[in-house]
């Protein structure tokens, strides 16, 4: 249900001085980029309204509907993709709808303020002041950092009060993570301190409170499992079909989330059999027992959506003779239920800031697409066990 009614939308259309509304005549040319910048700015809510802003498409600069503008299903789908295409992080909360305003069709995007700003579009923080939009200044960014609501913070940016800056790897942060999340020209231009940069990227609570967050330890921590006991991976290769059979390869994998993902994917590659076919083909072909692209999606989903709170359970990967099982603690979250789990377009984020970090580091290309990609590659070989306390992805063996 929309937050605003038609009369309120029409008032926003007509108010040329508003910092809560942006108007676009169409969604062509450079408009897709401009609309994303506007969504980013409205999600940051620099003015502190605490209420949604709107982007109105199909509206003339003078606030009247564009004659003959038609809101198609394709346009609405393209606008809805703004939330999940991975360019705006953390993913914005928005509603896309078709409205009849002042006698003309208008596409409306309603954007809610983010509880954990700053929000970035392609590494840049966009904000609005009055009717104007632009890039955030150092002071703007400081205001956004300080505005994060402590009570409502997701667990991934809660502070680990006994940890210190010495528990974060400064070299990894400055050379690996920071260039991936902040546009290079912005990085070169600013003169922020190390502590300010850590605060801006949510690695610590704030400039004045230097306690590392859960996110900071998971992404650039020297030893995350010292502070989050379940922040590691258990890999088992079992010569049989159940856990009573002999274990032929075992490795507990520690380090940052990125370290764990890379090492686990190396283990999966090493155990994945490849068959070579010569007959009836002009060139030899190779087939994997398990499609690696699908396994990567399932593994990365497990790290992104698992619970790191009140659990000592690691991500567990059990490779049996007839299947692979990938277990992560924490059941369905938010709008995801056992009934709609894995359905296209149904996604929610227990760890929205970790999702943002994995996107920046290149482990996520598009939010909400991992299961769909895995299903396409695996078909009926993929099934899920969804319980209140855990989710298991189970992949049946194929012919190599």
Coordinates of C-alpha atoms in Angstrom, one line a residue:
X1 CA 0.0 0.0 0.0
X2 CA 1.3 3.4 -0.9
X3 CA 2.4 5.8 1.9
X4 CA 0.8 8.8 0.1
X5 CA -2.5 9.4 -1.5
X6 CA -3.1 11.0 -4.9
X7 CA -3.7 14.5 -3.5
X8 CA -0.3 14.3 -1.7
X9 CA 1.4 13.1 -4.8
X10 CA -0.1 16.0 -6.8
X11 CA 1.0 18.5 -4.2
X12 CA 4.6 17.2 -4.5
X13 CA 4.3 17.4 -8.3
X14 CA 3.5 21.1 -8.0
X15 CA 6.0 22.0 -5.3
X16 CA 9.1 23.2 -7.2
X17 CA 11.1 23.8 -4.0
X18 CA 10.6 20.4 -2.4
X19 CA 13.6 18.3 -1.3
X20 CA 11.3 15.2 -1.1
X21 CA 10.3 15.0 -4.7
X22 CA 12.1 14.8 -8.1
X23 CA 10.4 14.9 -11.5
X24 CA 11.5 13.2 -14.7
X25 CA 9.8 13.6 -18.1
X26 CA 10.7 10.0 -19.1
X27 CA 13.0 7.0 -18.3
X28 CA 15.1 7.4 -21.5
X29 CA 18.5 8.8 -22.3
X30 CA 20.4 9.6 -19.1
X31 CA 17.2 9.4 -17.0
X32 CA 17.9 5.8 -15.6
X33 CA 21.2 7.1 -14.1
X34 CA 19.6 10.3 -12.8
X35 CA 16.7 8.4 -11.3
X36 CA 19.1 6.1 -9.4
X37 CA 21.0 9.1 -8.1
X38 CA 17.7 10.6 -6.9
X39 CA 16.7 7.3 -5.2
X40 CA 20.1 7.3 -3.4
X41 CA 19.6 10.9 -2.3
X42 CA 16.1 10.3 -1.0
X43 CA 17.2 7.2 0.9
X44 CA 19.9 9.3 2.6
X45 CA 17.3 11.9 3.7
X46 CA 19.9 14.5 4.6
X47 CA 17.2 16.9 5.7
X48 CA 16.0 14.4 8.3
X49 CA 12.3 14.4 7.4
X50 CA 12.0 10.8 8.5
X51 CA 9.3 10.2 5.8
X52 CA 9.5 8.8 2.3
X53 CA 10.5 10.9 -0.7
X54 CA 9.2 10.3 -4.3
X55 CA 10.5 10.2 -7.8
X56 CA 7.8 11.1 -10.4
X57 CA 8.3 9.9 -13.9
X58 CA 6.2 11.3 -16.7
X59 CA 6.0 14.8 -15.2
X60 CA 7.0 18.0 -16.9
X61 CA 9.5 20.4 -15.2
X62 CA 6.5 22.7 -14.4
X63 CA 4.8 19.9 -12.4
X64 CA 2.2 18.9 -14.9
X65 CA 1.9 15.4 -16.5
X66 CA 3.6 14.8 -19.8
X67 CA 1.0 14.5 -22.6
X68 CA 0.7 11.0 -24.0
X69 CA 3.1 9.4 -21.4
X70 CA 2.2 5.8 -20.9
X71 CA 3.3 3.7 -17.9
X72 CA 3.9 0.2 -19.2
X73 CA 4.6 -3.0 -17.3
X74 CA 8.1 -3.0 -18.8
X75 CA 8.7 0.5 -17.3
X76 CA 7.5 -0.6 -13.9
X77 CA 9.8 -3.7 -14.0
X78 CA 12.7 -1.5 -14.9
X79 CA 12.1 0.8 -12.0
X80 CA 11.6 -2.1 -9.6
X81 CA 15.1 -3.4 -10.7
X82 CA 16.6 -0.3 -9.1
X83 CA 16.3 -2.0 -5.7
X84 CA 18.1 -5.2 -6.7
X85 CA 20.6 -4.4 -9.5
X86 CA 23.3 -3.9 -6.9
X87 CA 24.2 -0.3 -7.9
X88 CA 22.6 1.3 -4.8
X89 CA 23.9 -0.1 -1.5
X90 CA 22.6 -0.9 1.0
X91 CA 19.5 -1.8 -1.1
X92 CA 16.9 0.9 -0.8
X93 CA 13.4 0.3 0.5
X94 CA 11.0 1.5 -2.2
X95 CA 7.6 1.0 -3.8
X96 CA 7.0 1.4 -7.6
X97 CA 3.5 2.0 -8.8
X98 CA 1.4 3.5 -11.6
X99 CA -0.8 6.5 -10.7
X100 CA -3.3 8.7 -12.5
X101 CA -2.4 12.2 -11.4
X102 CA -3.9 15.4 -12.7
X103 CA -5.4 13.4 -15.6
X104 CA -2.2 11.8 -16.8
X105 CA -0.3 8.5 -16.2
X106 CA 2.7 8.9 -13.9
X107 CA 5.2 6.3 -12.6
X108 CA 5.9 6.9 -9.0
X109 CA 8.8 5.5 -6.9
X110 CA 8.3 6.0 -3.2
X111 CA 11.7 5.8 -1.3
X112 CA 11.9 5.3 2.4
X113 CA 14.8 6.8 4.4
X114 CA 17.5 4.3 5.2
X115 CA 18.1 3.4 8.9
X116 CA 21.8 2.8 8.2
X117 CA 23.1 5.6 6.0
X118 CA 25.1 6.6 4.1
X119 CA 23.6 5.0 1.0
X120 CA 25.8 5.0 -2.1
X121 CA 25.2 4.8 -5.8
X122 CA 28.2 3.4 -7.6
X123 CA 30.4 4.4 -4.7
X124 CA 29.1 8.0 -4.4
X125 CA 26.8 9.5 -1.7
X126 CA 24.1 11.6 -3.3
X127 CA 22.0 14.0 -1.2
X128 CA 19.3 16.6 -1.6
X129 CA 19.1 20.1 -0.2
X130 CA 16.0 22.1 -1.1
X131 CA 15.3 21.4 -4.8
X132 CA 18.9 20.6 -5.6
X133 CA 20.7 17.3 -5.6
X134 CA 24.5 16.6 -5.6
X135 CA 27.3 14.7 -3.9
X136 CA 27.6 14.8 -0.2
X137 CA 30.3 17.0 1.4
X138 CA 32.4 15.8 4.3
X139 CA 30.0 17.5 6.7
X140 CA 27.0 15.9 5.0
X141 CA 28.6 12.5 5.3
X142 CA 29.3 13.1 9.0
X143 CA 25.7 14.0 9.6
X144 CA 24.6 10.8 7.9
X145 CA 27.0 8.7 9.9
X146 CA 25.8 10.1 13.2
X147 CA 22.2 9.6 12.2
X148 CA 22.3 5.8 12.3
X149 CA 19.6 4.7 14.7
X150 CA 21.4 2.6 17.4
X151 CA 18.2 0.8 18.6
X152 CA 17.2 -0.3 15.1
X153 CA 20.6 -1.2 13.8
X154 CA 20.9 -4.6 12.2
X155 CA 23.2 -7.0 14.0
X156 CA 25.9 -6.6 11.3
X157 CA 26.7 -3.0 12.4
X158 CA 26.3 -3.5 16.2
X159 CA 29.5 -2.7 18.1
X160 CA 31.8 -5.3 19.5
X161 CA 32.6 -3.2 22.6
X162 CA 35.7 -5.0 23.8
X163 CA 37.4 -5.0 20.4
X164 CA 39.7 -2.2 19.3
X165 CA 41.1 -0.7 16.1
X166 CA 44.1 -3.0 16.5
X167 CA 41.7 -5.9 15.7
X168 CA 41.1 -4.5 12.2
X169 CA 43.6 -5.0 9.4
X170 CA 44.4 -1.5 8.3
X171 CA 46.3 -2.6 5.1
X172 CA 43.4 -4.8 4.0
X173 CA 40.9 -2.0 4.7
X174 CA 42.8 0.7 2.8
X175 CA 44.1 -1.4 -0.1
X176 CA 41.3 -3.9 -0.7
X177 CA 38.0 -2.8 0.8
X178 CA 38.0 1.0 0.6
X179 CA 38.8 1.3 -3.1
X180 CA 36.0 -1.2 -3.8
X181 CA 33.3 0.7 -2.0
X182 CA 34.2 4.3 -2.6
X183 CA 34.7 5.7 -6.1
X184 CA 38.4 6.3 -6.8
X185 CA 38.1 10.0 -7.6
X186 CA 36.2 10.6 -4.4
X187 CA 38.8 8.7 -2.5
X188 CA 41.6 10.7 -4.0
X189 CA 39.8 14.0 -3.4
X190 CA 38.9 13.6 0.3
X191 CA 41.3 14.1 3.1
X192 CA 39.5 12.1 5.8
X193 CA 41.4 10.4 8.6
X194 CA 41.6 6.7 8.9
X195 CA 39.0 6.7 11.7
X196 CA 36.6 8.8 9.6
X197 CA 37.0 6.4 6.7
X198 CA 36.3 3.4 9.0
X199 CA 33.2 5.2 10.3
X200 CA 31.9 6.1 6.8
X201 CA 32.1 2.5 5.7
X202 CA 30.5 1.2 9.0
X203 CA 33.7 -0.7 10.1
X204 CA 33.5 1.2 13.4
X205 CA 30.5 2.7 15.2
X206 CA 31.5 6.4 14.6
X207 CA 34.4 8.8 14.6
X208 CA 34.0 9.3 18.3
X209 CA 33.2 5.6 19.2
X210 CA 36.0 3.6 17.6
X211 CA 34.7 0.1 18.6
X212 CA 34.7 -2.2 15.6
X213 CA 31.3 -3.3 14.3
X214 CA 30.4 -6.9 13.5
X215 CA 30.7 -5.9 9.9
X216 CA 34.2 -4.5 10.5
X217 CA 35.4 -7.7 12.0
X218 CA 33.8 -9.9 9.3
X219 CA 35.2 -7.8 6.4
X220 CA 38.6 -6.6 7.6
X221 CA 39.1 -8.2 11.0
X222 CA 42.4 -9.9 11.8
X223 CA 40.7 -12.9 13.5
X224 CA 36.9 -12.6 13.3
X225 CA 36.2 -15.9 15.0
X226 CA 37.9 -14.6 18.2
X227 CA 34.9 -12.2 18.6
X228 CA 32.2 -14.1 16.7
X229 CA 32.6 -17.8 17.5
X230 CA 30.5 -19.0 14.6
X231 CA 32.3 -16.9 12.0
X232 CA 34.1 -19.7 10.3
X233 CA 33.4 -22.6 7.8
X234 CA 33.5 -26.3 8.3
X235 CA 34.2 -28.4 5.2
X236 CA 33.9 -32.2 5.1
X237 CA 34.4 -34.6 2.2
X238 CA 32.7 -37.9 3.3
X239 CA 33.3 -41.2 1.6
X240 CA 29.7 -42.3 1.8
X241 CA 26.1 -41.1 2.1
X242 CA 25.8 -40.1 5.7
X243 CA 27.9 -38.6 8.5
X244 CA 28.8 -42.0 10.0
X245 CA 31.0 -42.8 6.9
X246 CA 34.8 -42.1 6.8
X247 CA 35.9 -38.5 6.4
X248 CA 38.5 -38.2 3.6
X249 CA 39.0 -34.4 3.7
X250 CA 38.3 -32.0 6.5
X251 CA 39.2 -28.3 6.9
X252 CA 38.0 -25.6 9.3
X253 CA 38.3 -22.4 7.3
X254 CA 38.9 -19.1 9.2
X255 CA 39.5 -15.5 8.3
X256 CA 37.3 -12.8 6.9
X257 CA 34.2 -13.6 5.0
X258 CA 36.0 -13.0 1.7
X259 CA 38.9 -15.3 2.9
X260 CA 36.4 -18.1 3.8
X261 CA 34.5 -17.8 0.5
X262 CA 37.7 -18.0 -1.6
X263 CA 39.1 -20.9 0.3
X264 CA 35.8 -22.8 0.3
X265 CA 35.5 -22.4 -3.4
X266 CA 39.0 -23.7 -3.9
X267 CA 38.0 -26.8 -1.9
X268 CA 34.9 -27.3 -4.0
X269 CA 36.9 -26.9 -7.3
X270 CA 39.5 -29.4 -6.1
X271 CA 36.9 -32.1 -5.4
X272 CA 34.7 -31.5 -8.4
X273 CA 35.1 -34.3 -10.9
X274 CA 35.2 -33.4 -14.6
X275 CA 34.3 -35.9 -17.4
X276 CA 35.7 -35.6 -20.9
X277 CA 33.5 -36.6 -23.9
X278 CA 35.1 -37.4 -27.3
X279 CA 32.5 -39.4 -29.1
X280 CA 29.9 -37.9 -31.5
X281 CA 31.3 -34.4 -31.1
X282 CA 33.7 -32.4 -33.3
X283 CA 35.7 -31.2 -30.2
X284 CA 36.2 -32.7 -26.8
X285 CA 33.9 -31.3 -24.1
X286 CA 34.2 -31.3 -20.3
X287 CA 31.3 -31.6 -17.9
X288 CA 31.5 -31.0 -14.2
X289 CA 29.7 -33.2 -11.7
X290 CA 28.5 -30.0 -10.0
X291 CA 28.2 -26.7 -11.9
X292 CA 30.6 -24.4 -10.1
X293 CA 28.7 -21.3 -11.0
X294 CA 25.7 -22.7 -9.1
X295 CA 27.8 -23.8 -6.1
X296 CA 29.3 -20.3 -5.9
X297 CA 25.9 -18.7 -5.7
X298 CA 24.7 -21.1 -3.0
X299 CA 27.9 -20.7 -1.0
X300 CA 27.8 -16.9 -1.2
X301 CA 24.1 -16.8 -0.3
X302 CA 24.9 -18.9 2.8
X303 CA 27.5 -16.3 4.1
X304 CA 25.3 -13.3 3.2
X305 CA 22.1 -14.5 4.8
X306 CA 23.3 -16.6 7.8
X307 CA 22.9 -15.4 11.3
X308 CA 26.0 -14.3 13.2
X309 CA 24.1 -13.5 16.3
X310 CA 23.7 -15.8 19.4
X311 CA 25.1 -18.8 17.6
X312 CA 28.4 -20.7 17.5
X313 CA 27.5 -22.7 14.4
X314 CA 29.7 -22.2 11.4
X315 CA 28.7 -22.4 7.7
X316 CA 28.8 -26.2 7.1
X317 CA 29.5 -27.8 3.8
X318 CA 29.2 -31.6 3.7
X319 CA 30.2 -33.3 0.4
X320 CA 28.8 -36.8 0.3
X321 CA 29.2 -39.3 -2.5
X322 CA 25.7 -38.5 -3.8
X323 CA 25.1 -34.9 -2.8
X324 CA 26.5 -31.7 -1.4
X325 CA 24.8 -30.0 1.6
X326 CA 25.4 -26.3 2.4
X327 CA 24.0 -25.3 5.9
X328 CA 23.8 -21.9 7.4
X329 CA 22.4 -20.9 10.8
X330 CA 19.4 -18.6 10.9
X331 CA 16.1 -19.5 9.2
X332 CA 14.0 -17.2 6.9
X333 CA 14.2 -13.5 7.7
X334 CA 11.8 -10.6 7.4
X335 CA 9.4 -10.9 4.4
X336 CA 10.9 -14.3 3.5
X337 CA 8.9 -17.3 4.8
X338 CA 9.2 -21.1 4.4
X339 CA 6.3 -20.9 2.0
X340 CA 7.8 -18.2 -0.3
X341 CA 11.5 -19.1 0.1
X342 CA 13.4 -18.9 -3.1
X343 CA 10.6 -17.5 -5.2
X344 CA 11.7 -14.9 -7.7
X345 CA 11.7 -11.3 -6.3
X346 CA 11.2 -12.5 -2.7
X347 CA 14.2 -11.4 -0.7
X348 CA 15.1 -9.8 2.6
X349 CA 18.4 -9.1 4.4
X350 CA 19.3 -10.1 7.8
X351 CA 22.8 -8.6 7.1
X352 CA 22.1 -5.7 4.7
X353 CA 25.5 -4.1 5.3
X354 CA 27.4 -7.4 4.8
X355 CA 25.4 -7.8 1.6
X356 CA 26.7 -4.3 0.6
X357 CA 30.2 -5.3 1.4
X358 CA 30.0 -8.6 -0.6
X359 CA 28.6 -6.7 -3.5
X360 CA 31.5 -4.2 -3.3
X361 CA 34.1 -7.0 -3.2
X362 CA 32.6 -8.6 -6.3
X363 CA 31.0 -11.7 -4.7
X364 CA 27.5 -10.5 -5.5
X365 CA 26.5 -9.2 -8.9
X366 CA 22.8 -8.7 -8.4
X367 CA 20.8 -8.9 -5.2
X368 CA 18.1 -11.5 -5.0
X369 CA 19.4 -13.5 -8.0
X370 CA 21.6 -16.2 -6.4
X371 CA 18.9 -18.9 -6.0
X372 CA 17.4 -18.2 -9.4
X373 CA 20.8 -18.7 -11.0
X374 CA 21.5 -21.9 -9.1
X375 CA 18.0 -23.3 -9.9
X376 CA 18.5 -22.6 -13.6
X377 CA 21.8 -24.5 -13.6
X378 CA 20.7 -27.4 -11.4
X379 CA 16.9 -27.8 -12.0
X380 CA 15.4 -30.6 -9.8
X381 CA 18.9 -31.5 -8.5
X382 CA 18.5 -28.5 -6.1
X383 CA 16.2 -28.5 -3.1
X384 CA 16.1 -26.6 0.2
X385 CA 15.4 -27.6 3.8
X386 CA 14.0 -24.5 5.5
X387 CA 13.6 -24.5 9.3
X388 CA 13.3 -21.7 11.8
X389 CA 16.9 -22.1 12.9
X390 CA 18.7 -23.0 9.7
X391 CA 18.6 -23.3 5.9
X392 CA 20.2 -26.1 4.0
X393 CA 20.8 -26.1 0.2
X394 CA 21.0 -29.7 -1.0
X395 CA 22.5 -30.4 -4.4
X396 CA 22.1 -33.9 -5.9
X397 CA 25.0 -35.4 -7.9
X398 CA 25.0 -35.2 -11.7
X399 CA 26.8 -37.3 -14.3
X400 CA 30.3 -36.1 -15.0

